[in-house]
Short mmCIF file of C-alpha atoms in Angstrom, two decimals:
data_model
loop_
_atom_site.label_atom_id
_atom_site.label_comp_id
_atom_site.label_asym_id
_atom_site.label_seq_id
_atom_site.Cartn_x
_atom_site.Cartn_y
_atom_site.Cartn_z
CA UNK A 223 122.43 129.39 58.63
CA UNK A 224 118.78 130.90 58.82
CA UNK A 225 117.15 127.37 59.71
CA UNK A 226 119.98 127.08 62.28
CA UNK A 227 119.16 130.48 63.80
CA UNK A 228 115.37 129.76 63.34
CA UNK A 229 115.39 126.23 64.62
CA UNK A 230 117.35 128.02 67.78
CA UNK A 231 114.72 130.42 68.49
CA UNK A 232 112.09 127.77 68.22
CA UNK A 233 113.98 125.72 70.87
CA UNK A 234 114.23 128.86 73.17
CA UNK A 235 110.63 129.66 73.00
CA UNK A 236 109.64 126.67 73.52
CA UNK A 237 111.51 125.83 76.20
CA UNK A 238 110.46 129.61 77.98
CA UNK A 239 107.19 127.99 77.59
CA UNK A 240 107.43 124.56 79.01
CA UNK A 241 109.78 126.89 81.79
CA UNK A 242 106.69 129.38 82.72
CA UNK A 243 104.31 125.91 82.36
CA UNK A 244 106.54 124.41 85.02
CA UNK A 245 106.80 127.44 87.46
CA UNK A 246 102.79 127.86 86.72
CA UNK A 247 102.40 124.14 88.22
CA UNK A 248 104.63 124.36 91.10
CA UNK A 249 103.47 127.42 92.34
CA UNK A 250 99.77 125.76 92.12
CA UNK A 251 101.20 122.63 93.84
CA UNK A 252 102.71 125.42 96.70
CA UNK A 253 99.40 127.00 97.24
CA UNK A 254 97.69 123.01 97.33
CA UNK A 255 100.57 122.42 100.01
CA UNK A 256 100.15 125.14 101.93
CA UNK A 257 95.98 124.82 101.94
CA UNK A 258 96.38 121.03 102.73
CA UNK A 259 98.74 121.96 105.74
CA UNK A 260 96.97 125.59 107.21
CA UNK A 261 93.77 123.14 107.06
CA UNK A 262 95.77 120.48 109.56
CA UNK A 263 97.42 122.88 111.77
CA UNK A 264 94.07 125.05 112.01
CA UNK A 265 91.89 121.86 112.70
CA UNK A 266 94.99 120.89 115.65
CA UNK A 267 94.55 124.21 117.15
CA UNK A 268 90.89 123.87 117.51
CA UNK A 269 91.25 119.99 118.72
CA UNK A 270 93.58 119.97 121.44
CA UNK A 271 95.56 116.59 121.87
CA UNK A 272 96.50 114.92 124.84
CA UNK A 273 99.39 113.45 123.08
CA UNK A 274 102.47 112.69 125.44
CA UNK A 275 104.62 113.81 123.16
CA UNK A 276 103.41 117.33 122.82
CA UNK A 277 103.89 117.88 126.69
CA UNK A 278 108.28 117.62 125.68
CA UNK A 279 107.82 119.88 122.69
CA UNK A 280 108.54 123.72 122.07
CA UNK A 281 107.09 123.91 118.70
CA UNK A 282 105.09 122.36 116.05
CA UNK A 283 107.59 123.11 112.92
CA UNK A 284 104.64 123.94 110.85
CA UNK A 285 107.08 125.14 107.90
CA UNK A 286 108.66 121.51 107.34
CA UNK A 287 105.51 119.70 107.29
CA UNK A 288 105.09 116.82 104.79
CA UNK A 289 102.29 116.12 102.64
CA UNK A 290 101.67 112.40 102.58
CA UNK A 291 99.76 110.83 99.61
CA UNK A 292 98.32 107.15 99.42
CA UNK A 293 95.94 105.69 97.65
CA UNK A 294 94.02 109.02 97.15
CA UNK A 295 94.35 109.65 100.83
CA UNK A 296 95.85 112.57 102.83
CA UNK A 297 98.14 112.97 105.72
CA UNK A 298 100.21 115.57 107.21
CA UNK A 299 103.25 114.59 108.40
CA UNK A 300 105.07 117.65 110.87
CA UNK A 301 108.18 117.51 112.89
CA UNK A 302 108.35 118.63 116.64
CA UNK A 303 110.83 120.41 118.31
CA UNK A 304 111.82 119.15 121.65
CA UNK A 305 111.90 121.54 124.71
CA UNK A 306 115.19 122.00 126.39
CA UNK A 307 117.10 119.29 127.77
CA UNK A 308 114.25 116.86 126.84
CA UNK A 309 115.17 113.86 124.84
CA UNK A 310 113.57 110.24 124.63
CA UNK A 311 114.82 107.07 123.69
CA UNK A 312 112.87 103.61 122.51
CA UNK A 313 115.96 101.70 124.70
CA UNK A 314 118.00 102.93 127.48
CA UNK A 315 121.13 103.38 125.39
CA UNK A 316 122.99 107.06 124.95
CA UNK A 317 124.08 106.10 121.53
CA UNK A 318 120.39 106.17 120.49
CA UNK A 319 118.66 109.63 119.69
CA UNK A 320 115.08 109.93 118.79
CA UNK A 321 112.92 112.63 116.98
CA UNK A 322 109.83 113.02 116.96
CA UNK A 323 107.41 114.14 114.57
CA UNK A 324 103.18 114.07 114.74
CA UNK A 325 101.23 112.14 111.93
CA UNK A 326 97.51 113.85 110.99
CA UNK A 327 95.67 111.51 108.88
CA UNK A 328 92.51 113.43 107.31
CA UNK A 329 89.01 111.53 107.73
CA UNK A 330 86.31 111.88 105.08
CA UNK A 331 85.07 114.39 107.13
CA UNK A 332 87.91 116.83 107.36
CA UNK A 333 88.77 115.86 110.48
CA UNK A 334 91.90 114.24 111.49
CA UNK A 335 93.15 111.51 113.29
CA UNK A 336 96.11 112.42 115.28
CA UNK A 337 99.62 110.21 116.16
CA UNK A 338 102.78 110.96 117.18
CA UNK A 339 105.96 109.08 114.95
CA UNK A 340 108.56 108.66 117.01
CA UNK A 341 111.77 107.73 115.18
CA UNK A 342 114.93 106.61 116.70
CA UNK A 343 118.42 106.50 115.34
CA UNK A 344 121.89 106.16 115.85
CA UNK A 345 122.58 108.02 112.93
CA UNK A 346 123.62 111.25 114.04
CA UNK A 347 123.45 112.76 110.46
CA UNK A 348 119.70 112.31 110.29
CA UNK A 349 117.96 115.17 110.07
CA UNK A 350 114.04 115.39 111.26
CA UNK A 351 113.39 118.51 109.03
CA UNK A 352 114.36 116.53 105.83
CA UNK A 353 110.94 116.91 103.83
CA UNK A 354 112.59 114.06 101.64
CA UNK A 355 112.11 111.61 104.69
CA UNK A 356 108.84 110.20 105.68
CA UNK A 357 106.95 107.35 107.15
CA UNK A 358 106.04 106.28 103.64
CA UNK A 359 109.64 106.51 102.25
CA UNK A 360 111.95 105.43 104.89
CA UNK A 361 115.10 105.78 102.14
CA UNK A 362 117.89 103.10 102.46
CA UNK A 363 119.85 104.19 105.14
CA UNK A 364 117.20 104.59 108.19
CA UNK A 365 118.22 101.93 111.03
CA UNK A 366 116.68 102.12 114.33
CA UNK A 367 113.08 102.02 115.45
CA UNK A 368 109.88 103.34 114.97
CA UNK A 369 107.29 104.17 117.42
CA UNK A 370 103.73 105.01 116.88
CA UNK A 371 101.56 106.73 119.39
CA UNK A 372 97.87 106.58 119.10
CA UNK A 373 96.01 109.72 120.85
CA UNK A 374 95.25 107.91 123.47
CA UNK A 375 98.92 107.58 124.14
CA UNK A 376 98.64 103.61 123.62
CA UNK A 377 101.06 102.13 121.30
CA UNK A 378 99.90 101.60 117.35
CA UNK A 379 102.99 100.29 116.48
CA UNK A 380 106.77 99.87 117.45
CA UNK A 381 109.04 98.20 115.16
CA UNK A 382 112.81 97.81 114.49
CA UNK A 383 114.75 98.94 110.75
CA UNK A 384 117.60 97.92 109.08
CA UNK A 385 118.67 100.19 106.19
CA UNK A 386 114.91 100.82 105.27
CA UNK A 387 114.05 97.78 105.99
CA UNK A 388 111.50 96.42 108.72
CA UNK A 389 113.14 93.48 110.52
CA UNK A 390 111.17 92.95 113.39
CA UNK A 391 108.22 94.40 115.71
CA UNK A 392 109.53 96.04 118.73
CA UNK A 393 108.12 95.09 122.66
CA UNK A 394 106.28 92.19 121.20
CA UNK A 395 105.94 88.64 121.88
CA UNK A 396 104.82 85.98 119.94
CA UNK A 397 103.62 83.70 122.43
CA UNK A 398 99.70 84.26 123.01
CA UNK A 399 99.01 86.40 126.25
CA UNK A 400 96.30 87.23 128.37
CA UNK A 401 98.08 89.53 130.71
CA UNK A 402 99.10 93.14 130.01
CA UNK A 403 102.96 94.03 130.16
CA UNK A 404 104.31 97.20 131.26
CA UNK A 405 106.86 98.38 128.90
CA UNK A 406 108.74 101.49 128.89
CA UNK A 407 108.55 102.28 125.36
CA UNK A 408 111.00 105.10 125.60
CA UNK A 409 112.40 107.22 128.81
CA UNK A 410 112.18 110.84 128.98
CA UNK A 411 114.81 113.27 130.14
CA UNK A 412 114.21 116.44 131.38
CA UNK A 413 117.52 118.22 133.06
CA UNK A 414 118.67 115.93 135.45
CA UNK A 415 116.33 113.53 136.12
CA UNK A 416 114.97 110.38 133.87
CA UNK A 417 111.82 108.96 133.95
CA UNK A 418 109.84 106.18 131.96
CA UNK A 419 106.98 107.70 130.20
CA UNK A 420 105.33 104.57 131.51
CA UNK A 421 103.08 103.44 128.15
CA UNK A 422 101.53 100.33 127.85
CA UNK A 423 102.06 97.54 125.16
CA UNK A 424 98.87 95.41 125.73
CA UNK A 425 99.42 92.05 123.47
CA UNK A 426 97.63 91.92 120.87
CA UNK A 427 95.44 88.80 121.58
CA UNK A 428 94.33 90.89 124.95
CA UNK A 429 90.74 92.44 124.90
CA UNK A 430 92.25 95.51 126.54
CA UNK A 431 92.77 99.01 125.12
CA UNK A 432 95.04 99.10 122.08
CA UNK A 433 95.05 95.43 122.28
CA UNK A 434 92.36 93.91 119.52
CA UNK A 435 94.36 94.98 116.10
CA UNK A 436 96.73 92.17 114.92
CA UNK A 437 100.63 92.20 114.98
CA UNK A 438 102.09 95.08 112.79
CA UNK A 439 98.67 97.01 112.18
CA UNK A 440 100.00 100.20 110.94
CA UNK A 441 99.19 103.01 112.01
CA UNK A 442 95.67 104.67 111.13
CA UNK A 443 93.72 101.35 112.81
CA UNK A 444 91.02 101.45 109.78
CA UNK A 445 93.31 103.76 106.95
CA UNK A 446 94.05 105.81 105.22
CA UNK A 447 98.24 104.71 105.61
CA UNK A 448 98.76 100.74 105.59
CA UNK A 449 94.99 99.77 105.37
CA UNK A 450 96.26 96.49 104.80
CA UNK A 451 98.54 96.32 107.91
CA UNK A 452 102.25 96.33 107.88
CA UNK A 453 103.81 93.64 106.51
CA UNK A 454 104.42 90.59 108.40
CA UNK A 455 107.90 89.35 108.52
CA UNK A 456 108.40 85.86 106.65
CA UNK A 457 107.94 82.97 109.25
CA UNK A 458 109.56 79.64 109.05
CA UNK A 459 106.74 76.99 107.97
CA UNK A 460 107.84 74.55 111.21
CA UNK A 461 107.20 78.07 113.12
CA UNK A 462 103.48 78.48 110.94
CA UNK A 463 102.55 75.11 112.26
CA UNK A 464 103.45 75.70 115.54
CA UNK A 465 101.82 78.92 115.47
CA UNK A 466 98.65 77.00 114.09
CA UNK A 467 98.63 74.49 116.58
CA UNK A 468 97.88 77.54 118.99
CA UNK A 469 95.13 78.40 116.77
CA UNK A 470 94.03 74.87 117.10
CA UNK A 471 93.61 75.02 120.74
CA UNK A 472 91.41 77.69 121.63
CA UNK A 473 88.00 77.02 122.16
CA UNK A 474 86.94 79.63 119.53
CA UNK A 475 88.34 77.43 116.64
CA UNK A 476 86.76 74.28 117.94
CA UNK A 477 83.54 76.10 117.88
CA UNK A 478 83.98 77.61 114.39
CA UNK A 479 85.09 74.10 113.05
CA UNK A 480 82.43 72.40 114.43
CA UNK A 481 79.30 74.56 113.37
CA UNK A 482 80.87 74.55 110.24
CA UNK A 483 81.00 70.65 109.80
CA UNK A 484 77.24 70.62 110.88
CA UNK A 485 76.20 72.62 108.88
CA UNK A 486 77.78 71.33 105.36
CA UNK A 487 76.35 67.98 107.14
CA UNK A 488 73.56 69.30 107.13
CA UNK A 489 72.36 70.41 103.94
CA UNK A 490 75.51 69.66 101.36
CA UNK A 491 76.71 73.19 101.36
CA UNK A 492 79.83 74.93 101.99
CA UNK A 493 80.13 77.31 104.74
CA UNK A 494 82.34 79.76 106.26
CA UNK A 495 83.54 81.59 109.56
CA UNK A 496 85.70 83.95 110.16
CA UNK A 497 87.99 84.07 113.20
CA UNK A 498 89.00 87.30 115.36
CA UNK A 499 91.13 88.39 117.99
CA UNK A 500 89.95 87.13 121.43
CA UNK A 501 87.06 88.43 123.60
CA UNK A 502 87.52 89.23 127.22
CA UNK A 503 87.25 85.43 127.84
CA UNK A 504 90.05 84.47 125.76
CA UNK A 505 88.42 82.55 123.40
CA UNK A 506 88.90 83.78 119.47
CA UNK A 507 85.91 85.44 118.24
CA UNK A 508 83.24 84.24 115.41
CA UNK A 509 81.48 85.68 112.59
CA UNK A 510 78.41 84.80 111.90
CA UNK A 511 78.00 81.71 110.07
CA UNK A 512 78.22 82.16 106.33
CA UNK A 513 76.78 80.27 102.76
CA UNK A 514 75.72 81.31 99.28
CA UNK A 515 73.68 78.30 99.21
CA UNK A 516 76.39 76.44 96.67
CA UNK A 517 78.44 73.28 97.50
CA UNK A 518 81.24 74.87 95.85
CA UNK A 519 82.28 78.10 97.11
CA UNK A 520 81.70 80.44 99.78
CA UNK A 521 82.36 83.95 100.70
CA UNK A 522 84.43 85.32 103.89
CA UNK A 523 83.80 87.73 106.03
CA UNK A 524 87.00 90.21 106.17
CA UNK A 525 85.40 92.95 108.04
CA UNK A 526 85.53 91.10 112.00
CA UNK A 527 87.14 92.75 114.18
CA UNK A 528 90.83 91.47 114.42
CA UNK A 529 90.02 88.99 111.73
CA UNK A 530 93.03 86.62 110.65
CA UNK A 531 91.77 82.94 109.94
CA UNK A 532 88.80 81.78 108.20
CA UNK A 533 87.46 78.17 108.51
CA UNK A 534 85.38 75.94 105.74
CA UNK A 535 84.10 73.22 104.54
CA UNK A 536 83.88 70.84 101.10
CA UNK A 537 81.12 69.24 101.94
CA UNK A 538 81.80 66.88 98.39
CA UNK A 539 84.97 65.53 100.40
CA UNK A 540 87.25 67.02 98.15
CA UNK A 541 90.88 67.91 98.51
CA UNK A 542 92.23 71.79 98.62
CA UNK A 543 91.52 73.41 95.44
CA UNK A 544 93.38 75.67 93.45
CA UNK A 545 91.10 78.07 94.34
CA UNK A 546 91.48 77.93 98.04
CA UNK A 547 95.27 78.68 97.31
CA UNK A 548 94.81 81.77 95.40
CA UNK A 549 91.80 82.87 97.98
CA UNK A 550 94.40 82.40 100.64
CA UNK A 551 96.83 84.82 98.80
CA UNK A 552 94.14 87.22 98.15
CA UNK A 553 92.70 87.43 101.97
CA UNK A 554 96.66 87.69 103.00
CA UNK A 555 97.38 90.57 100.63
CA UNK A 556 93.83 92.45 101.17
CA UNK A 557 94.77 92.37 105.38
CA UNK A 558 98.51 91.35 106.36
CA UNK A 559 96.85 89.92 109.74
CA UNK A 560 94.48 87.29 107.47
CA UNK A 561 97.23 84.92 106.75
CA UNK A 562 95.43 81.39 107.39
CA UNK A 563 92.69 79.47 106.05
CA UNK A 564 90.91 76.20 107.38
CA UNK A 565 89.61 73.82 105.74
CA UNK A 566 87.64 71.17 106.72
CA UNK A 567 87.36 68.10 104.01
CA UNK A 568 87.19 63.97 104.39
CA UNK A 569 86.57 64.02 108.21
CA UNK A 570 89.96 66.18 108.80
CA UNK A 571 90.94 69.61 109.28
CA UNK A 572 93.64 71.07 106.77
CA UNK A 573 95.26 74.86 107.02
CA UNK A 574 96.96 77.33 104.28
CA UNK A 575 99.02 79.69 105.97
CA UNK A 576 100.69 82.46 103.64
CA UNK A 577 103.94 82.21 105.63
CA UNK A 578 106.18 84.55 103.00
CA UNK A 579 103.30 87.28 101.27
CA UNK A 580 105.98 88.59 98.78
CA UNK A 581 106.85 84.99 97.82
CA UNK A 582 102.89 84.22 97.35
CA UNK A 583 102.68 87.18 95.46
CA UNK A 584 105.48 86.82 93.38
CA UNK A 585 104.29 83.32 92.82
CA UNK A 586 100.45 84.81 91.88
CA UNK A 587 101.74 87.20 89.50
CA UNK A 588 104.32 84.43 88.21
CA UNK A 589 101.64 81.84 87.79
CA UNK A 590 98.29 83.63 87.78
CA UNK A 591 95.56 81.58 88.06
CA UNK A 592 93.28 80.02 84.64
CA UNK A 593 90.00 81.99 84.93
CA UNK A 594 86.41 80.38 82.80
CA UNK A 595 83.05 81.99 83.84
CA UNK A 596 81.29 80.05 86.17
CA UNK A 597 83.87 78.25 87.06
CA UNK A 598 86.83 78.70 90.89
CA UNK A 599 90.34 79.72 89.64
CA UNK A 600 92.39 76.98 88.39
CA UNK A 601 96.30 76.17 88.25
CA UNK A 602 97.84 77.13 84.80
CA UNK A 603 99.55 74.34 83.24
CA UNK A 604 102.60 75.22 84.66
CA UNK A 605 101.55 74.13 88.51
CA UNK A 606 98.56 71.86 87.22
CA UNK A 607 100.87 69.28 85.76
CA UNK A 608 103.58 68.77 87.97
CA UNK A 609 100.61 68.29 90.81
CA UNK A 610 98.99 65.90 88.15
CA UNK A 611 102.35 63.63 87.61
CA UNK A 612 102.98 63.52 91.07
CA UNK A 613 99.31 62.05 92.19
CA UNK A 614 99.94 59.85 89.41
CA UNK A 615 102.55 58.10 91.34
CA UNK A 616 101.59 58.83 94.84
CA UNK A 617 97.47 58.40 94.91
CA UNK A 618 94.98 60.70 94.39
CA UNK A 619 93.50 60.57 98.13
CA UNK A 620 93.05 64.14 99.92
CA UNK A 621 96.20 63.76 101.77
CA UNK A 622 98.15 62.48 98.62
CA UNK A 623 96.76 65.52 96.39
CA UNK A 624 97.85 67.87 99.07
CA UNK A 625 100.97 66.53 99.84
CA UNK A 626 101.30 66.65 95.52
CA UNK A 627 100.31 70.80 95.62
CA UNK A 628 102.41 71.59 98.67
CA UNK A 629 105.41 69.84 96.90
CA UNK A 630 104.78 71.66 93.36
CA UNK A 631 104.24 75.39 95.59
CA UNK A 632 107.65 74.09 97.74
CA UNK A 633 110.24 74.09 94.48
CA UNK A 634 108.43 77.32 92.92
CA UNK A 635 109.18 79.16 96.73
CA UNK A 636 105.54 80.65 96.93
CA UNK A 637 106.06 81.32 100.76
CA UNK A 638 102.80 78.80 101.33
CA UNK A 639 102.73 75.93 103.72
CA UNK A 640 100.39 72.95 103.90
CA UNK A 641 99.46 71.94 107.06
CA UNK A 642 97.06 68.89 108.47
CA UNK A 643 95.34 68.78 112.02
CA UNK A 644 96.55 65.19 113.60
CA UNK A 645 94.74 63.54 116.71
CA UNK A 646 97.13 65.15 119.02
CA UNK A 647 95.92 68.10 117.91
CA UNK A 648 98.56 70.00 116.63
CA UNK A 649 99.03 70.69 112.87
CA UNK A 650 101.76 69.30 111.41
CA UNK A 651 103.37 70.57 108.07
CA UNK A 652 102.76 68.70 104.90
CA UNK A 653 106.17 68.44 102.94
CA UNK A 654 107.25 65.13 100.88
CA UNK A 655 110.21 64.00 99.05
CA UNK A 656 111.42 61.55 96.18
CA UNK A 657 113.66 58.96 97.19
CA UNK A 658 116.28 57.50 94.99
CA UNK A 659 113.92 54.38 94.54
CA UNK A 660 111.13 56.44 93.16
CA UNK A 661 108.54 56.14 96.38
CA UNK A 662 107.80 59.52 97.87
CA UNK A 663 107.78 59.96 101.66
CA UNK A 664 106.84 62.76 104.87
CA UNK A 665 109.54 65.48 105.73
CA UNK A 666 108.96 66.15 109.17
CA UNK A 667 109.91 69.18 110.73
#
């Protein structure tokens, strides 16, 4: 009986302790809270926004505000309360009700970089002073869009959910543009009278104003939230091919490819450019020319503006390596808008496009590559011998040993496609089959 009443009281006091420990730590994670958010509403006050947002809002509720947390950086994320009668909507339909909320994302500096969410639901149980609700935990029930305001009041972002899910960017085409397009992102109320708070969606291959980040950059431009861009949705490899044959045609990829090729012809080296958004001419950007003095390997330049493609050569006239796959997958996952690579090998131009980046990085971790000093990234023996028995049967010619890898990353689903540049100049996908007799032959789209 005395151990049973002694191991009691141990229980009890230790558990008064761990108790006190606990109310010790959240009261010193109340007073961190309340620091981090008097610091954002005090730097506000003194930095007057010309948000659009703030002009329909009563208050800043100050009291709800929402520390946000990633990767070591800090945001502030604060509800608004609209003004009487005001209401806005991302499309003209009553059954739609948005909220709004503003987004402070500290700098190094202590300063902050200011955006207004704008979240829009049909869900007339959601609740914009949930603190459990955020734009880095969306939950499993949010459907509707999200809008992202930049200061400027240009668009960051505008995108369409499904149960937590992104399933589509919102007010955005595909189709390369030069022209700006008036959109009415959402339409204001205020008493009787609605109005279109007239922002501007400039495409994102435009030169313009809000226009040189790629598709889905969300939202800080340069961090601290989504530094690597918000992820693309899959796209169907006929659609990659098409896309690349876009690529193809600009003037700033035939200039990339072609000082490139000269200068592996040159002096037997491999080189690399980089490829970004368009200049005021329309033609894609370059980087400057790049080699580490090696005919095997190169590095890329990620930091160009609006860089998503990167072109270069094997100047040994040898087929994609292993190591251009998993470089591919890496550039992809480091920058959402990086998803293609160009290579130029055997007097023809071949592409990688990362056309699924959770399949390619389920298929990374799956299958992560052999690594030897000194030596690029190789296929474990897993991928490395189905490839091998295939060229065994088909030829072990550039086209053959790429037709052999796309085939082997095809029945493991690593969201890659294989592409080749044909005289037309459009880039046609590189998929093969076995037929009954044994022979192997092209899969068009």
């Amino acid at each position: 009986m005395k151990k049973t009443i002694r191991k009691s009281i141990t229980f009890l006091a230790l558990g008064t302790a761990v108790f006190f420990a606990c109310c010790q730590n959240d009261e010193i994670g109340k007073l961190e809270q309340d620091s981090a958010v008097s610091d954002a509403r005090e730097w506000l006050e003194s930095n007057p926004t010309s948000l659009e947002a703030l002009k329909y809002a009563k208050t800043i509720s100050w009291e709800n505000a929402i520390i946000l947390h990633n990767n070591g950086e800090q945001a502030i994320e604060v509800p608004l309360k609209l003004a009487e009668g005001a209401t806005a909507n991302v499309v003209q339909d009553e059954d739609f009700k948005t909220y709004m909320r503003l987004l402070l994302i500290k700098n190094a500096d202590s300063s902050y970089k200011v955006f207004a969410i704008v979240y829009t639901t049909k869900d007339n149980a959601f609740n914009n002073d949930d603190k459990t609700f955020d734009i880095l935990t969306l939950g499993s029930k949010f459907s509707g869009y999200i809008t992202i305001q930049k200061n400027d009041n240009s668009i960051a972002y505008s995108a369409e959910f499904d149960n937590g899910e992104f399933s589509g960017l919102h007010n955005y085409s595909a189709e390369p543009s030069t022209t700006n397009r008036l959109v009415c992102t959402y339409y204001v109320t205020v008493g009787p009278y609605t109005t279109c708070s007239n922002w501007v969606w400039y495409p994102d291959y435009t030169s313009l104003p809000g226009g040189n980040l790629p598709p889905g950059y969300m939202p800080g431009i340069s961090g601290p939230l989504w530094p690597n861009g918000y992820p693309y949705p899959p796209i169907d490899p006929c659609a990659a091919a098409v896309k690349a044959s876009g690529v193809a045609a600009n003037a700033g990829f035939a200039s990339a490819r072609d000082a490139v090729a000269a200068a592996g012809a040159a002096n037997g080296n491999e080189h690399s450019i980089t490829l970004g958004t368009p200049g005021a001419s329309g033609t894609y950007t370059n980087s400057a020319i790049r080699t580490n003095g090696s005919p095997n390997g190169v590095s890329v330049n990620e930091s160009l503006a609006g860089a998503f493609a990167a072109i270069h050569n094997h100047p040994n006239n040898t087929a994609l390596s292993s190591g251009d796959i998993y470089a591919a997958v890496t550039l992809n996952t480091k920058n959402t808008a990086f998803s293609t690579s160009f290579i130029i090998t055997g007097g023809e131009t071949y592409a990688i496009v990362v056309n699924n980046l959770a399949q390619a990085q389920a298929f990374v971790k799956q299958f992560p590559p052999d690594l030897s000093p000194n030596y690029p990234p190789e296929f474990p023996d897993a991928i490395f011998n189905p490839i091998f028995n295939i060229t065994s049967e088909i030829g072990n010619s550039i086209d053959s040993k790429t037709a052999a890898i796309g085939s082997v990353l095809d029945q493991n689903n690593a969201g890659i496609t294989l592409m080749k540049l044909g005289p037309d100049g459009k880039f046609a996908r590189i998929k093969i089959q076995k037929n009954p007799n044994g022979t192997y032959s092209y899969v068009p789209c």
